[in-house]
Amino acid sequence: MGGDIIVFHRSDGWTVHRVYAIVDGKYVTKGDLNVATDQQDGGAYPEVKPTDVAGKVVQISNHPLVIRGGGGGDFIVSLRKRLTNVYAIVIIVILGGLLTFSGSSTGRSRRKSKRSRFIRIQGKTLYGIVSVLMISGFLAVVIASWGGTLAFTYSSTLAGGQREGWYLPGTTFEKNLSVENHAVYPFYYFFKDDSGRVELKTTGFRLAGGGEAQNLSLTVTVPEDTRIYREEVSVRSYPALLPTA
């Protein structure tokens, strides 16, 4: 298990880190670019129990199989938008066409089997029922996509500047987080930080569909305590059907 990359749950959400060591049947974990293990992070995170592990990342020749653009809140947001793209509409149209064309054969079968005890439903009626159910599911996916986070980590350390993501305590640095809309219609995005360490250059913007992307610019104030920090910016996204207000 040592050296494996695992997906596990801890107090602030799901994390993907490498197993650094195993102590008493529990896992000590560490991000490959982090200064210290998670368990050295000021005591904020205990050793990972096997029951907290959801799975293991596939590796080829000790290299993880990577989906480009993944590994962050921006990918989660864009992934949820993919769930609400044109393919859902295409499925509804194709299924509706099949049910509509099958309506005539259903009618002929009913005339030939007038004595049948089974209740037969016309194709158009069935199409209407299925369409309502699928559109309801489509809207449910849209509603489910309204919440999310953009997350990133950095280290407050006296060795600030020696590696990427290392910063001196008390300093500030700029960070850009990419937000992308893969839906076929525009979305509004609104952002909020509750930590007090992140200053947002904007609280929201509008993205057209078709993969349009924009960076969310941040200014981060590095805390005085030397340890690893994880910041999460809350994201609320809504279909641009009404005015921004």
CSV table of C-alpha atoms in Angstrom, one decimal:
chain,number,residue,atom,x,y,z
A,1,MET,CA,0.0,0.0,0.0
A,2,GLY,CA,3.0,2.3,0.6
A,3,GLY,CA,3.4,4.7,-2.4
A,4,ASP,CA,-0.2,4.1,-3.6
A,5,ILE,CA,-2.3,7.2,-4.4
A,6,ILE,CA,-5.6,6.9,-2.5
A,7,VAL,CA,-8.9,8.8,-2.5
A,8,PHE,CA,-10.1,9.4,1.0
A,9,HIS,CA,-12.4,11.5,3.1
A,10,ARG,CA,-11.2,13.8,5.9
A,11,SER,CA,-12.7,16.6,7.9
A,12,ASP,CA,-12.7,19.2,5.0
A,13,GLY,CA,-13.8,16.9,2.2
A,14,TRP,CA,-12.4,14.4,-0.3
A,15,THR,CA,-8.7,14.4,-0.9
A,16,VAL,CA,-6.3,12.5,-3.3
A,17,HIS,CA,-2.8,12.0,-1.7
A,18,ARG,CA,-0.1,9.4,-1.7
A,19,VAL,CA,0.4,6.9,1.1
A,20,TYR,CA,3.6,8.0,2.8
A,21,ALA,CA,3.7,5.4,5.6
A,22,ILE,CA,1.5,3.0,7.5
A,23,VAL,CA,1.3,3.3,11.3
A,24,ASP,CA,-0.8,0.8,13.3
A,25,GLY,CA,-2.9,-0.1,10.3
A,26,LYS,CA,-3.6,3.6,9.5
A,27,TYR,CA,-2.2,5.6,6.6
A,28,VAL,CA,0.1,8.7,6.8
A,29,THR,CA,-0.6,10.7,3.6
A,30,LYS,CA,1.3,13.4,1.7
A,31,GLY,CA,0.7,15.4,-1.4
A,32,ASP,CA,3.6,15.0,-3.9
A,33,LEU,CA,4.2,18.8,-3.9
A,34,ASN,CA,3.6,19.4,-0.2
A,35,VAL,CA,6.3,20.2,2.3
A,36,ALA,CA,5.1,17.8,5.0
A,37,THR,CA,2.6,15.0,5.5
A,38,ASP,CA,-1.0,15.8,6.1
A,39,GLN,CA,-0.6,14.5,9.7
A,40,GLN,CA,2.2,17.1,10.4
A,41,ASP,CA,-0.2,19.8,9.3
A,42,GLY,CA,-0.5,21.3,12.8
A,43,GLY,CA,-2.4,18.3,14.0
A,44,ALA,CA,-5.4,19.2,11.9
A,45,TYR,CA,-5.7,15.8,10.2
A,46,PRO,CA,-5.3,12.4,11.9
A,47,GLU,CA,-4.1,9.2,10.2
A,48,VAL,CA,-6.4,7.9,7.6
A,49,LYS,CA,-8.5,4.9,8.6
A,50,PRO,CA,-9.1,2.2,5.9
A,51,THR,CA,-12.8,2.8,6.2
A,52,ASP,CA,-12.2,6.4,5.0
A,53,VAL,CA,-10.6,5.3,1.8
A,54,ALA,CA,-12.9,5.2,-1.3
A,55,GLY,CA,-10.4,3.8,-3.8
A,56,LYS,CA,-7.0,3.9,-5.3
A,57,VAL,CA,-5.8,5.9,-8.3
A,58,VAL,CA,-4.7,3.8,-11.3
A,59,GLN,CA,-1.0,4.0,-11.9
A,60,ILE,CA,1.0,2.9,-15.0
A,61,SER,CA,4.8,2.4,-14.3
A,62,ASN,CA,4.3,4.3,-11.0
A,63,HIS,CA,2.7,7.3,-12.8
A,64,PRO,CA,-0.9,8.1,-12.1
A,65,LEU,CA,-3.4,8.0,-15.0
A,66,VAL,CA,-4.4,11.6,-15.3
A,67,ILE,CA,-7.4,13.3,-16.9
A,68,ARG,CA,-6.1,16.7,-18.0
A,69,GLY,CA,-8.0,19.6,-16.4
A,70,GLY,CA,-8.9,17.4,-13.3
A,71,GLY,CA,-7.7,17.6,-9.8
A,72,GLY,CA,-9.5,20.7,-8.5
A,73,GLY,CA,-12.8,22.4,-7.9
A,74,ASP,CA,-12.6,24.0,-11.4
A,75,PHE,CA,-12.8,20.5,-12.9
A,76,ILE,CA,-15.7,19.5,-10.6
A,77,VAL,CA,-17.6,22.6,-11.7
A,78,SER,CA,-16.9,22.0,-15.4
A,79,LEU,CA,-17.8,18.3,-15.0
A,80,ARG,CA,-21.2,19.2,-13.6
A,81,LYS,CA,-21.8,21.4,-16.5
A,82,ARG,CA,-21.1,18.6,-18.9
A,83,LEU,CA,-23.9,16.7,-17.3
A,84,THR,CA,-26.3,19.4,-18.5
A,85,ASN,CA,-25.1,19.7,-22.1
A,86,VAL,CA,-26.8,19.1,-25.4
A,87,TYR,CA,-26.6,15.3,-25.2
A,88,ALA,CA,-29.4,15.2,-22.7
A,89,ILE,CA,-31.6,17.1,-25.2
A,90,VAL,CA,-30.5,14.8,-28.0
A,91,ILE,CA,-31.5,11.7,-26.0
A,92,ILE,CA,-34.9,13.2,-25.4
A,93,VAL,CA,-35.5,13.9,-29.1
A,94,ILE,CA,-34.3,10.5,-30.2
A,95,LEU,CA,-36.3,8.6,-27.7
A,96,GLY,CA,-39.3,10.7,-28.4
A,97,GLY,CA,-39.0,10.0,-32.1
A,98,LEU,CA,-38.8,6.3,-31.5
A,99,LEU,CA,-41.9,6.3,-29.3
A,100,THR,CA,-43.8,8.5,-31.8
A,101,PHE,CA,-43.1,6.1,-34.7
A,102,SER,CA,-44.1,3.2,-32.6
A,103,GLY,CA,-47.5,4.7,-31.9
A,104,SER,CA,-49.0,3.6,-35.2
A,105,SER,CA,-48.1,0.0,-34.7
A,106,THR,CA,-49.4,0.1,-31.2
A,107,GLY,CA,-52.8,1.3,-32.6
A,108,ARG,CA,-53.0,-1.5,-35.2
A,109,SER,CA,-52.1,-4.0,-32.5
A,110,ARG,CA,-54.9,-2.7,-30.3
A,111,ARG,CA,-57.5,-3.0,-33.2
A,112,LYS,CA,-56.4,-6.5,-33.8
A,113,SER,CA,-56.6,-7.5,-30.2
A,114,LYS,CA,-59.9,-5.8,-29.0
A,115,ARG,CA,-60.5,-8.7,-26.6
A,116,SER,CA,-57.1,-8.2,-24.9
A,117,ARG,CA,-57.4,-7.6,-21.2
A,118,PHE,CA,-54.2,-5.6,-21.1
A,119,ILE,CA,-54.3,-1.8,-21.1
A,120,ARG,CA,-52.5,-0.3,-24.1
A,121,ILE,CA,-51.0,3.2,-24.1
A,122,GLN,CA,-50.7,5.2,-27.3
A,123,GLY,CA,-47.2,6.1,-28.4
A,124,LYS,CA,-47.8,9.8,-28.2
A,125,THR,CA,-49.0,9.5,-24.6
A,126,LEU,CA,-46.0,7.4,-23.6
A,127,TYR,CA,-43.7,9.9,-25.3
A,128,GLY,CA,-45.3,12.7,-23.3
A,129,ILE,CA,-44.9,10.8,-20.0
A,130,VAL,CA,-41.3,9.8,-20.7
A,131,SER,CA,-40.4,13.4,-21.9
A,132,VAL,CA,-41.8,14.9,-18.7
A,133,LEU,CA,-39.8,12.5,-16.6
A,134,MET,CA,-36.6,13.1,-18.6
A,135,ILE,CA,-37.0,16.8,-18.5
A,136,SER,CA,-37.6,16.7,-14.8
A,137,GLY,CA,-34.4,14.7,-14.4
A,138,PHE,CA,-32.6,17.2,-16.6
A,139,LEU,CA,-33.8,20.1,-14.4
A,140,ALA,CA,-32.8,18.1,-11.3
A,141,VAL,CA,-29.2,17.9,-12.7
A,142,VAL,CA,-29.2,21.6,-13.3
A,143,ILE,CA,-30.3,22.3,-9.8
A,144,ALA,CA,-27.7,19.9,-8.4
A,145,SER,CA,-25.0,21.8,-10.2
A,146,TRP,CA,-25.7,25.0,-8.4
A,147,GLY,CA,-23.2,24.4,-5.6
A,148,GLY,CA,-19.5,23.6,-5.6
A,149,THR,CA,-16.1,24.8,-4.5
A,150,LEU,CA,-12.8,25.8,-6.1
A,151,ALA,CA,-10.0,24.5,-3.9
A,152,PHE,CA,-6.2,24.9,-3.8
A,153,THR,CA,-3.4,24.4,-1.3
A,154,TYR,CA,-0.2,26.2,-0.4
A,155,SER,CA,2.4,26.2,2.4
A,156,SER,CA,3.4,28.9,4.8
A,157,THR,CA,7.1,28.2,5.4
A,158,LEU,CA,10.3,29.9,6.2
A,159,ALA,CA,11.6,28.4,3.0
A,160,GLY,CA,9.2,30.4,1.0
A,161,GLY,CA,10.0,30.8,-2.6
A,162,GLN,CA,12.3,27.8,-2.9
A,163,ARG,CA,9.5,25.7,-4.4
A,164,GLU,CA,6.2,26.4,-6.2
A,165,GLY,CA,3.5,26.8,-3.6
A,166,TRP,CA,5.8,27.8,-0.8
A,167,TYR,CA,5.3,31.3,0.7
A,168,LEU,CA,6.8,33.3,3.5
A,169,PRO,CA,4.5,33.9,6.5
A,170,GLY,CA,2.7,37.2,6.4
A,171,THR,CA,3.2,37.8,2.7
A,172,THR,CA,0.6,37.8,-0.1
A,173,PHE,CA,0.5,36.2,-3.5
A,174,GLU,CA,-1.8,36.2,-6.5
A,175,LYS,CA,-3.8,33.1,-7.6
A,176,ASN,CA,-5.9,32.4,-10.7
A,177,LEU,CA,-8.6,29.7,-10.7
A,178,SER,CA,-10.1,28.7,-14.0
A,179,VAL,CA,-13.9,28.3,-14.4
A,180,GLU,CA,-15.2,26.8,-17.6
A,181,ASN,CA,-18.8,26.3,-18.9
A,182,HIS,CA,-19.3,23.3,-21.0
A,183,ALA,CA,-23.1,23.6,-21.2
A,184,VAL,CA,-24.8,24.8,-24.4
A,185,TYR,CA,-26.4,27.8,-22.6
A,186,PRO,CA,-24.9,30.6,-20.5
A,187,PHE,CA,-24.4,30.4,-16.7
A,188,TYR,CA,-24.0,33.0,-14.0
A,189,TYR,CA,-21.2,32.2,-11.4
A,190,PHE,CA,-21.0,33.8,-8.0
A,191,PHE,CA,-18.1,33.3,-5.6
A,192,LYS,CA,-17.6,33.7,-1.8
A,193,ASP,CA,-14.7,33.0,0.6
A,194,ASP,CA,-15.4,32.5,4.3
A,195,SER,CA,-11.8,32.0,5.6
A,196,GLY,CA,-10.9,35.7,5.6
A,197,ARG,CA,-7.5,34.9,4.0
A,198,VAL,CA,-8.7,35.2,0.4
A,199,GLU,CA,-9.6,38.5,-1.3
A,200,LEU,CA,-11.7,38.0,-4.5
A,201,LYS,CA,-11.1,40.4,-7.3
A,202,THR,CA,-14.7,39.8,-8.5
A,203,THR,CA,-17.7,38.2,-6.8
A,204,GLY,CA,-19.2,36.9,-10.0
A,205,PHE,CA,-19.4,36.8,-13.8
A,206,ARG,CA,-21.3,35.3,-16.7
A,207,LEU,CA,-20.0,32.6,-19.1
A,208,ALA,CA,-21.5,31.7,-22.4
A,209,GLY,CA,-21.8,28.0,-23.2
A,210,GLY,CA,-19.6,25.9,-25.5
A,211,GLY,CA,-16.6,25.8,-23.3
A,212,GLU,CA,-16.0,29.5,-22.6
A,213,ALA,CA,-13.6,29.9,-19.7
A,214,GLN,CA,-12.5,32.8,-17.4
A,215,ASN,CA,-10.0,33.1,-14.6
A,216,LEU,CA,-11.1,34.0,-11.1
A,217,SER,CA,-8.3,36.2,-9.7
A,218,LEU,CA,-7.5,36.0,-5.9
A,219,THR,CA,-5.1,37.7,-3.5
A,220,VAL,CA,-4.1,35.3,-0.7
A,221,THR,CA,-2.7,36.5,2.7
A,222,VAL,CA,-0.3,33.8,4.0
A,223,PRO,CA,-0.9,33.1,7.7
A,224,GLU,CA,1.9,33.4,10.3
A,225,ASP,CA,1.6,29.8,11.4
A,226,THR,CA,3.9,27.6,9.3
A,227,ARG,CA,1.9,24.7,7.9
A,228,ILE,CA,0.0,23.6,4.8
A,229,TYR,CA,-3.3,25.5,4.1
A,230,ARG,CA,-6.2,24.5,2.0
A,231,GLU,CA,-8.5,27.3,0.7
A,232,GLU,CA,-12.0,26.7,-0.7
A,233,VAL,CA,-13.9,29.3,-2.6
A,234,SER,CA,-17.7,28.6,-2.7
A,235,VAL,CA,-19.3,28.6,-6.1
A,236,ARG,CA,-22.9,29.1,-6.9
A,237,SER,CA,-23.9,28.8,-10.6
A,238,TYR,CA,-27.3,29.4,-12.2
A,239,PRO,CA,-28.6,29.2,-15.8
A,240,ALA,CA,-28.6,32.7,-17.2
A,241,LEU,CA,-32.4,32.8,-17.6
A,242,LEU,CA,-33.0,36.0,-15.5
A,243,PRO,CA,-31.1,39.2,-15.0
A,244,THR,CA,-28.0,39.0,-12.8
A,245,ALA,CA,-29.7,40.6,-9.8
